[in-house]
XYZ file of N, CA, C and O in Angstrom:
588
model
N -31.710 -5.807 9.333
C -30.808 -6.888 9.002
C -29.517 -6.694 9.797
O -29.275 -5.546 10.168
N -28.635 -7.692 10.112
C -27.889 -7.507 11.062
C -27.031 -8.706 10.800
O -27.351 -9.893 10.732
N -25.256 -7.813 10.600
C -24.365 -8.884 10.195
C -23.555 -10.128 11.134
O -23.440 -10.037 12.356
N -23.274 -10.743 10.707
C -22.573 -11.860 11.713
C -21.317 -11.922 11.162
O -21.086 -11.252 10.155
N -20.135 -12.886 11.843
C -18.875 -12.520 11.247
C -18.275 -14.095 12.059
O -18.825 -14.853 12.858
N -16.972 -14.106 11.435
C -16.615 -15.383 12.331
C -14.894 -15.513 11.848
O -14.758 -15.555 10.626
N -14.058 -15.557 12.367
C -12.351 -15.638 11.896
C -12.176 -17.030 11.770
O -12.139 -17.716 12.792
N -12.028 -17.696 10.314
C -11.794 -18.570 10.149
C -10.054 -18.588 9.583
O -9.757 -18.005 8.540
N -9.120 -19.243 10.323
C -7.871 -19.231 9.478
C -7.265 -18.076 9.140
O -6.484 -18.057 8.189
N -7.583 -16.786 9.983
C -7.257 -15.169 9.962
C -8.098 -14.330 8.861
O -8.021 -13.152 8.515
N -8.903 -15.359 8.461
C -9.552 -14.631 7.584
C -11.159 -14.644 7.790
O -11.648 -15.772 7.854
N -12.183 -13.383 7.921
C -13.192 -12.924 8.041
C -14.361 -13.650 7.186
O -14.285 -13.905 5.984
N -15.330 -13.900 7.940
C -16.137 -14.503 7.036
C -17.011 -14.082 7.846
O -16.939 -14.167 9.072
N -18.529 -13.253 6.753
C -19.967 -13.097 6.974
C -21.142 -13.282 6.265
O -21.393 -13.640 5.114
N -22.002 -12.853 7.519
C -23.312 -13.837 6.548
C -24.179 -12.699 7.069
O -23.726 -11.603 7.398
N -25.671 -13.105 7.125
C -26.458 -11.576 7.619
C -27.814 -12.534 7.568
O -27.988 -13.628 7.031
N -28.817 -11.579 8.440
C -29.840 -12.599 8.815
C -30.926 -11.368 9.358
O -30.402 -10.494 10.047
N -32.149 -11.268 9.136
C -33.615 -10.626 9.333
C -33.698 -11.078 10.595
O -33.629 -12.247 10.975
N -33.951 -9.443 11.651
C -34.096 -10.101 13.404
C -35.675 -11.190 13.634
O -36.011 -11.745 14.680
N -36.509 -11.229 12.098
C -37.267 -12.030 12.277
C -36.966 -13.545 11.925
O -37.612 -14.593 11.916
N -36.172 -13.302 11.751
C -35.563 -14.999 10.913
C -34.788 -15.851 12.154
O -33.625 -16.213 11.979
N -35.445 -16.128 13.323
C -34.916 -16.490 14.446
C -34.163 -17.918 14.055
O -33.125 -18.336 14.568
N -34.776 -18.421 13.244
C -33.973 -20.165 13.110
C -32.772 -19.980 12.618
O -31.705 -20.404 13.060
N -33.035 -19.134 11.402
C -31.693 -18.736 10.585
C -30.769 -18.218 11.446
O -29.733 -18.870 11.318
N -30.639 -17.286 12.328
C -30.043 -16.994 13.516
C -29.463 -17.627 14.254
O -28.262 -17.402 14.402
N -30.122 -18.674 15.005
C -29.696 -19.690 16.043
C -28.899 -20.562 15.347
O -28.337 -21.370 16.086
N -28.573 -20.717 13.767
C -27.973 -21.979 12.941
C -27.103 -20.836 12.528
O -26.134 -21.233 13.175
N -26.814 -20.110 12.162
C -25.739 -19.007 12.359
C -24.923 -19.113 13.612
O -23.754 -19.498 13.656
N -25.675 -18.725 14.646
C -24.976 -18.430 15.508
C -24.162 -20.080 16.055
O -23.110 -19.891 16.664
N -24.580 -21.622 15.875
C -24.572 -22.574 16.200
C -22.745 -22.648 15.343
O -21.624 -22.957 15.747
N -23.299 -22.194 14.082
C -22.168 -22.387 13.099
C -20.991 -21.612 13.576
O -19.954 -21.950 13.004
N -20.839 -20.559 14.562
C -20.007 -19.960 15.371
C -19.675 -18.773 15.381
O -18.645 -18.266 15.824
N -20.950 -18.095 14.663
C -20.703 -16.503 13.694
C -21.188 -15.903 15.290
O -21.713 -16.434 16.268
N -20.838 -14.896 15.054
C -21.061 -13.351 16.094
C -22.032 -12.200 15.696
O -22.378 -12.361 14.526
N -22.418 -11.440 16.084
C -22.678 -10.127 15.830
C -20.911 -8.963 15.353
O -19.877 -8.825 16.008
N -21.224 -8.512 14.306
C -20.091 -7.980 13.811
C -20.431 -7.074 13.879
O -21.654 -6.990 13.995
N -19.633 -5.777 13.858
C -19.652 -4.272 13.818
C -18.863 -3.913 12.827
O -17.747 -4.430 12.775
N -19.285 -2.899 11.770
C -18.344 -2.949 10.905
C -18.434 -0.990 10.732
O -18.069 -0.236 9.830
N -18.967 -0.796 11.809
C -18.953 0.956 12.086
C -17.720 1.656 11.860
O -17.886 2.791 11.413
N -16.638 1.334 12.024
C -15.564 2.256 12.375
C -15.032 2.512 10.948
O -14.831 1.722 10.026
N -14.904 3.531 11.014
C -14.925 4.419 9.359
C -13.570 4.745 8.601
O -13.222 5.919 8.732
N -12.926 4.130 8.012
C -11.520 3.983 7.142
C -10.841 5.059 7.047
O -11.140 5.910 6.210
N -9.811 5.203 7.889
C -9.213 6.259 7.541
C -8.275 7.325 7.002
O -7.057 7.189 6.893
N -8.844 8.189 6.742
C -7.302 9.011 5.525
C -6.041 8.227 5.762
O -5.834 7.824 6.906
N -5.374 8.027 5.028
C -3.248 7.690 5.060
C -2.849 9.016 4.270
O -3.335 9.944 3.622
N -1.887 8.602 4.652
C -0.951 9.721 3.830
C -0.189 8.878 3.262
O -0.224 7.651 3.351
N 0.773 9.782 2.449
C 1.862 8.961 1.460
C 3.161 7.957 1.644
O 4.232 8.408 2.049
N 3.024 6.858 1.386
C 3.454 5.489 1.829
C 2.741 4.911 3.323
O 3.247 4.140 4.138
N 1.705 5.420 3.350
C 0.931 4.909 4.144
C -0.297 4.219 3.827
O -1.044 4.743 3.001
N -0.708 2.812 4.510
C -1.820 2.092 4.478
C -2.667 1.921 5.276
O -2.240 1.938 6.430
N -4.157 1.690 5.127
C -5.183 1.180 6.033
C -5.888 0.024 5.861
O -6.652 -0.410 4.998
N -5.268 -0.522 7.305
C -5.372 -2.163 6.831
C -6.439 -2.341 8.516
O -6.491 -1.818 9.629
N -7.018 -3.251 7.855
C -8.615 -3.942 9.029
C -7.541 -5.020 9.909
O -6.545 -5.708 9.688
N -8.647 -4.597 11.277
C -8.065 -5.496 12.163
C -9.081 -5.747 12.849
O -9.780 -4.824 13.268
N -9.458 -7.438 13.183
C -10.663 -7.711 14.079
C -10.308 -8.232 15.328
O -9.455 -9.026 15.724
N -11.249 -7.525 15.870
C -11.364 -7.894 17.630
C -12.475 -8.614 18.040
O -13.608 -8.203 18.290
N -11.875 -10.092 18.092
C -13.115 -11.063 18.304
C -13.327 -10.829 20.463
O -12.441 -10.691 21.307
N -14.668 -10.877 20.611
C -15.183 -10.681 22.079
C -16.232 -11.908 22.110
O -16.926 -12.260 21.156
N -16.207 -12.564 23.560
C -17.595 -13.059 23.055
C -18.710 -12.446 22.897
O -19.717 -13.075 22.575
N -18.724 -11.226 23.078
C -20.133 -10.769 22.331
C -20.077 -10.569 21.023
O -21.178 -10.235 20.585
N -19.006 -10.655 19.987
C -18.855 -10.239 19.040
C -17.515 -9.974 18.430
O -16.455 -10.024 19.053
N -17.663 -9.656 17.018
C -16.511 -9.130 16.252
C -16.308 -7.821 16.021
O -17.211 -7.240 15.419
N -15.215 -7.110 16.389
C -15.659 -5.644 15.577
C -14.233 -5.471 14.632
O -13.128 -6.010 14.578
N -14.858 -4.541 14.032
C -13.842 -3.468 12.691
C -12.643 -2.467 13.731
O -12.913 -1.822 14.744
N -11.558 -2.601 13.179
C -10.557 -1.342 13.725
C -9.865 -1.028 12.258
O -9.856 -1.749 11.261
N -9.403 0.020 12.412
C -8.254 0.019 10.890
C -7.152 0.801 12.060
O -7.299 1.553 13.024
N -6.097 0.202 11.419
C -4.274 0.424 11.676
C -4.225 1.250 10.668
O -4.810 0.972 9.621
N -3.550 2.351 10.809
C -2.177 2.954 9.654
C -0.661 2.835 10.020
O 0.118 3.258 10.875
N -0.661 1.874 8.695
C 0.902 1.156 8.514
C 1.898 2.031 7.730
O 1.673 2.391 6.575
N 3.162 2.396 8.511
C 3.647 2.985 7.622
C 4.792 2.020 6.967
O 5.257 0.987 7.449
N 5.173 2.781 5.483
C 5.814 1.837 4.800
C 5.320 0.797 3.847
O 6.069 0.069 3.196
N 3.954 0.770 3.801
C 3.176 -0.709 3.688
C 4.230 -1.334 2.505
O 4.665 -0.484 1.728
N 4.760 -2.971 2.256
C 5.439 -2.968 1.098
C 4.763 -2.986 -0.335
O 5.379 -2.974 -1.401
N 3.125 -3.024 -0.141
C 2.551 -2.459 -1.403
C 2.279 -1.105 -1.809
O 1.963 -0.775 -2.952
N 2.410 -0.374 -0.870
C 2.605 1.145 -1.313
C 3.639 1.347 -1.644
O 3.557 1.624 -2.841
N 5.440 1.425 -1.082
C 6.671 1.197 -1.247
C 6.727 0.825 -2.701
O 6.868 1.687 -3.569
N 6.596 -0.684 -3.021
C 6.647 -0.630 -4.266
C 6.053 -0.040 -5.432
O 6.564 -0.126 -6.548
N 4.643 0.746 -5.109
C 4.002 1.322 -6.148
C 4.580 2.888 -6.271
O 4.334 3.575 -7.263
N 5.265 3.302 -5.301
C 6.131 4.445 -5.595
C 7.303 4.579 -6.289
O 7.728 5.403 -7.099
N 7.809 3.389 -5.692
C 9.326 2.672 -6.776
C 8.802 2.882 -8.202
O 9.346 3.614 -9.029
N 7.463 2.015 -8.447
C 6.611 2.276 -10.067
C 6.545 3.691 -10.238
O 7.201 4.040 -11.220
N 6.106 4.435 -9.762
C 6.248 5.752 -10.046
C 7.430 6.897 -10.419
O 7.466 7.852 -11.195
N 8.507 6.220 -9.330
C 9.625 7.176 -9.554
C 10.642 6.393 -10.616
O 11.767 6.848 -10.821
N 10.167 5.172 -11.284
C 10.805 4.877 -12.198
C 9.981 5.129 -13.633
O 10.616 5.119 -14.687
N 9.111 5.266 -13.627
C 8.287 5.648 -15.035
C 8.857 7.528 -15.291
O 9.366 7.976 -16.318
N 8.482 8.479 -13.705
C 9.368 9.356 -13.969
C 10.729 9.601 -14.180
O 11.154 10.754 -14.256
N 11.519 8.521 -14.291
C 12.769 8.737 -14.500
C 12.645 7.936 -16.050
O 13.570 8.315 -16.769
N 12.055 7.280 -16.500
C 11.892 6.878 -18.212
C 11.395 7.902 -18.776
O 11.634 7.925 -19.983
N 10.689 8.920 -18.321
C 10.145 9.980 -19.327
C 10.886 10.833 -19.747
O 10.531 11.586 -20.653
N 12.089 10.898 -19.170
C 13.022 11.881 -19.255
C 14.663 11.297 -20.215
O 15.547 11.936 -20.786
N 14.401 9.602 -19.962
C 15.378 9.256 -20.914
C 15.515 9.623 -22.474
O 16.507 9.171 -23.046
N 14.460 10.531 -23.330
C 14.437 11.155 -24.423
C 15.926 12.317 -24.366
O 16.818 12.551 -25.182
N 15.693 12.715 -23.312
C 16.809 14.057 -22.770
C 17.919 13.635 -23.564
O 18.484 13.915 -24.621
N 18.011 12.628 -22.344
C 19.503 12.186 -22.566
C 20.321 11.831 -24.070
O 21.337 12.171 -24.677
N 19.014 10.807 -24.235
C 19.473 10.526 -25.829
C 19.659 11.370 -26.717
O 20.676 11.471 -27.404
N 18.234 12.357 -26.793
C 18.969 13.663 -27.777
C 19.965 14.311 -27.844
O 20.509 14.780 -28.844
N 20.479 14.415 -25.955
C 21.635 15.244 -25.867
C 22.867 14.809 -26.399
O 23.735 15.442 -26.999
N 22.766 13.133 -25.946
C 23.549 12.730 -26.583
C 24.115 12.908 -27.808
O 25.285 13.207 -28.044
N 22.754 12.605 -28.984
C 22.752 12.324 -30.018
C 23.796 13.638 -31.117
O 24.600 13.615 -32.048
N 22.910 14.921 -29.986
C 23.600 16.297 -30.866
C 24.882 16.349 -30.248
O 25.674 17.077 -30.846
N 25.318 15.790 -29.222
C 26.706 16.117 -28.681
C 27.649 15.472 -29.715
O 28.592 16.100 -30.196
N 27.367 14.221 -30.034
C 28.118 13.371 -30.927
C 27.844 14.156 -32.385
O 28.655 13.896 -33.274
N 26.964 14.924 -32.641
C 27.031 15.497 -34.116
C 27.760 16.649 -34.464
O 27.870 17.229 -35.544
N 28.370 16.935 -33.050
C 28.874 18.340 -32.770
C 28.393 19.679 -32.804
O 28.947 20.724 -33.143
N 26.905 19.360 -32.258
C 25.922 20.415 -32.279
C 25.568 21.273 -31.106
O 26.284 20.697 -30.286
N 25.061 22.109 -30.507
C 24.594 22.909 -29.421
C 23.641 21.569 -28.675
O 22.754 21.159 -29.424
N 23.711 21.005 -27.587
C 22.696 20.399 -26.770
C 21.327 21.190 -26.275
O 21.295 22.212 -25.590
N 20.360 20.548 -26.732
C 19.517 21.287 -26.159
C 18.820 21.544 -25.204
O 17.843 22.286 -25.096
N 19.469 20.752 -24.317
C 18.879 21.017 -22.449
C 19.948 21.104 -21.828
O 21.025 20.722 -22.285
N 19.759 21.705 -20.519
C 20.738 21.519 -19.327
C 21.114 20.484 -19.347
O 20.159 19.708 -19.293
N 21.859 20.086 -19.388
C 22.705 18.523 -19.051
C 22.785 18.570 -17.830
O 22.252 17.633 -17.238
N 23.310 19.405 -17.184
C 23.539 19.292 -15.971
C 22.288 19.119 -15.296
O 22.089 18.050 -14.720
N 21.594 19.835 -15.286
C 20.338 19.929 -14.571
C 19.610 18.639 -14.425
O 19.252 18.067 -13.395
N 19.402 18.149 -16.236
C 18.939 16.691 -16.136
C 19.953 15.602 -14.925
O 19.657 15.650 -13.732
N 20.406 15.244 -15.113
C 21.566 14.882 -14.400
C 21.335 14.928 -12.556
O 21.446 14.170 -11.593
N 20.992 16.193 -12.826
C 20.875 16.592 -10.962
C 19.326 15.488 -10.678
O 19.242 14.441 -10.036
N 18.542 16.050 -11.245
C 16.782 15.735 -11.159
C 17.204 13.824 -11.591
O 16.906 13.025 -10.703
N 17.783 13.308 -12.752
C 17.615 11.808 -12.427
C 18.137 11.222 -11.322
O 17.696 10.406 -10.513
N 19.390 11.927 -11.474
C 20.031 11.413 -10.086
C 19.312 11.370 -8.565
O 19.491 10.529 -7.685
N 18.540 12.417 -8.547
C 18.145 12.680 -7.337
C 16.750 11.435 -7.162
O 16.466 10.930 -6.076
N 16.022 11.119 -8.463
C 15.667 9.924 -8.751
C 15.925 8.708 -8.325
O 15.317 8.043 -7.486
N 16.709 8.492 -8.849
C 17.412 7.146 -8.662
C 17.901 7.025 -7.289
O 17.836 5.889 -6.821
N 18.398 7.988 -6.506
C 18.530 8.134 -4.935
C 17.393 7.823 -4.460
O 17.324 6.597 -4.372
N 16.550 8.283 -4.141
C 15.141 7.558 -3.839
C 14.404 6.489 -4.459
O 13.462 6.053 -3.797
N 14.563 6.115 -5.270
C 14.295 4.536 -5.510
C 15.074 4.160 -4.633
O 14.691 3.543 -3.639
N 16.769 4.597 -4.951
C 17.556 3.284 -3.826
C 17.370 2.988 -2.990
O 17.623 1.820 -2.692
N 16.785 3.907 -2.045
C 16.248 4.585 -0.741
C 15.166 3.989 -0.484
O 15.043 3.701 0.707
N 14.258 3.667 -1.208
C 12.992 3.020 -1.261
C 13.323 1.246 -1.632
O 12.805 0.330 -0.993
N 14.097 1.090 -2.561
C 14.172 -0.181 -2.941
C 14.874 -0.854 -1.186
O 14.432 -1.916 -0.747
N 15.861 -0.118 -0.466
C 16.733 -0.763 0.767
C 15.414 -0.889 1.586
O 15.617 -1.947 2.183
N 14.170 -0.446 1.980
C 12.908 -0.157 2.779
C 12.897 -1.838 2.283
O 13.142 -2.861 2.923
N 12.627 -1.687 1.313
C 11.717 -3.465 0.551
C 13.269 -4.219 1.355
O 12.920 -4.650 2.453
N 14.263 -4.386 1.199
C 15.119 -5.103 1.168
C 15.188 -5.424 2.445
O 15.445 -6.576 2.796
N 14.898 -4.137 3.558
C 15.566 -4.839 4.999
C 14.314 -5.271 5.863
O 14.385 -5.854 6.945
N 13.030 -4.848 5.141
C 11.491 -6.138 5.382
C 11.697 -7.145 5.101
O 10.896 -7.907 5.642
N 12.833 -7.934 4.114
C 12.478 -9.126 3.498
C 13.699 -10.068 4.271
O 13.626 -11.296 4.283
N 14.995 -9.201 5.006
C 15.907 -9.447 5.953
C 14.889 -9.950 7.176
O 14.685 -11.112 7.525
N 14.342 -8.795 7.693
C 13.257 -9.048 8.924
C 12.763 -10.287 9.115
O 13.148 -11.222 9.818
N 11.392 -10.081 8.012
C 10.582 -11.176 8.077
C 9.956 -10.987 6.546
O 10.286 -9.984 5.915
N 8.974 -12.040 5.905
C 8.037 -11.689 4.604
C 6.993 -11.252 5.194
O 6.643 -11.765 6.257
N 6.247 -10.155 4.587
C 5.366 -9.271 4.769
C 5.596 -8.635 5.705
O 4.641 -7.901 5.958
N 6.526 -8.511 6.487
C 6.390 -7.564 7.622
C 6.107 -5.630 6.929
O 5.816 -5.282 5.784
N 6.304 -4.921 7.951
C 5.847 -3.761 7.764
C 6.753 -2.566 8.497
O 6.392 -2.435 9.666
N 7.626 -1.831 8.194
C 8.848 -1.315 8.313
C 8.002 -0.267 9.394
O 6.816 -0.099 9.106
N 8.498 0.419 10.560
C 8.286 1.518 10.904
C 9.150 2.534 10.126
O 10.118 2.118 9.489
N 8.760 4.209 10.154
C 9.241 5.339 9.585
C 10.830 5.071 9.874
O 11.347 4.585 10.881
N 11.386 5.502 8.776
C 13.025 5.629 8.550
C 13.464 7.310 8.978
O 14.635 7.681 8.900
């Protein structure tokens, strides 16, 4: 069996056809589909990095490439999700500390320490949130190179 492929409107469309099924083929191929390759094998990213498909139409065909994007703004933001859920887990701290400071009691964590670690938090969100901000200056959807 053997796939066909065709870029309609930037977007990929396939169908697939038995090398005995010659009619089905020729009305495939009439309809404007290709022989597609979809061999090339996805590869590792690393962190805030994406792998995104890119086709190379030939007239003999379509094939598969993958890009690694750095920055992607859906990775970006799912780290923002991350380093803000870790910075809510820790708002208990605060409040308790609070709570015993105002009772005139011994606090029971580093204050300071907490303090250092949210802060250093919230610096990287900011850091991450300006990434989203100066893509959306650029262009929409664009894709930031490394900072």
């Amino acid at each position: 069996m053997k796939i066909y492929a065709k870029l309609a409107d930037g977007v990929l469309v396939t169908t697939c056809a038995n090398d005995e099924d010659t009619d089905l083929i020729v009305q495939i191929i009439a309809d404007g589909f290709k022989l597609y390759d979809d061999s090339a094998e996805k590869p590792d990213v690393m962190e805030l990095q994406a792998a995104v498909p890119v086709y190379r139409e030939t007239t003999e065909g379509i094939s598969l490439r993958w890009e690694i994007v750095n920055n992607a703004p859906e990775i970006v933001s799912a780290e923002i999700a991350r380093l803000e859920q870790q910075l809510a887990a820790t708002d208990y701290k605060v409040v308790k500390s609070f709570e015993y400071s105002l009772a005139g009691e011994k606090i029971p964590y580093d204050i300071a320490t907490i303090h250092t670690e949210r802060e250093a938090l919230r610096s990287e969100i900011r850091k991450l949130e300006q990434r989203l901000d100066d893509c959306d200056t650029l262009q929409k959807n664009c894709y930031l190179e490394n900072i």
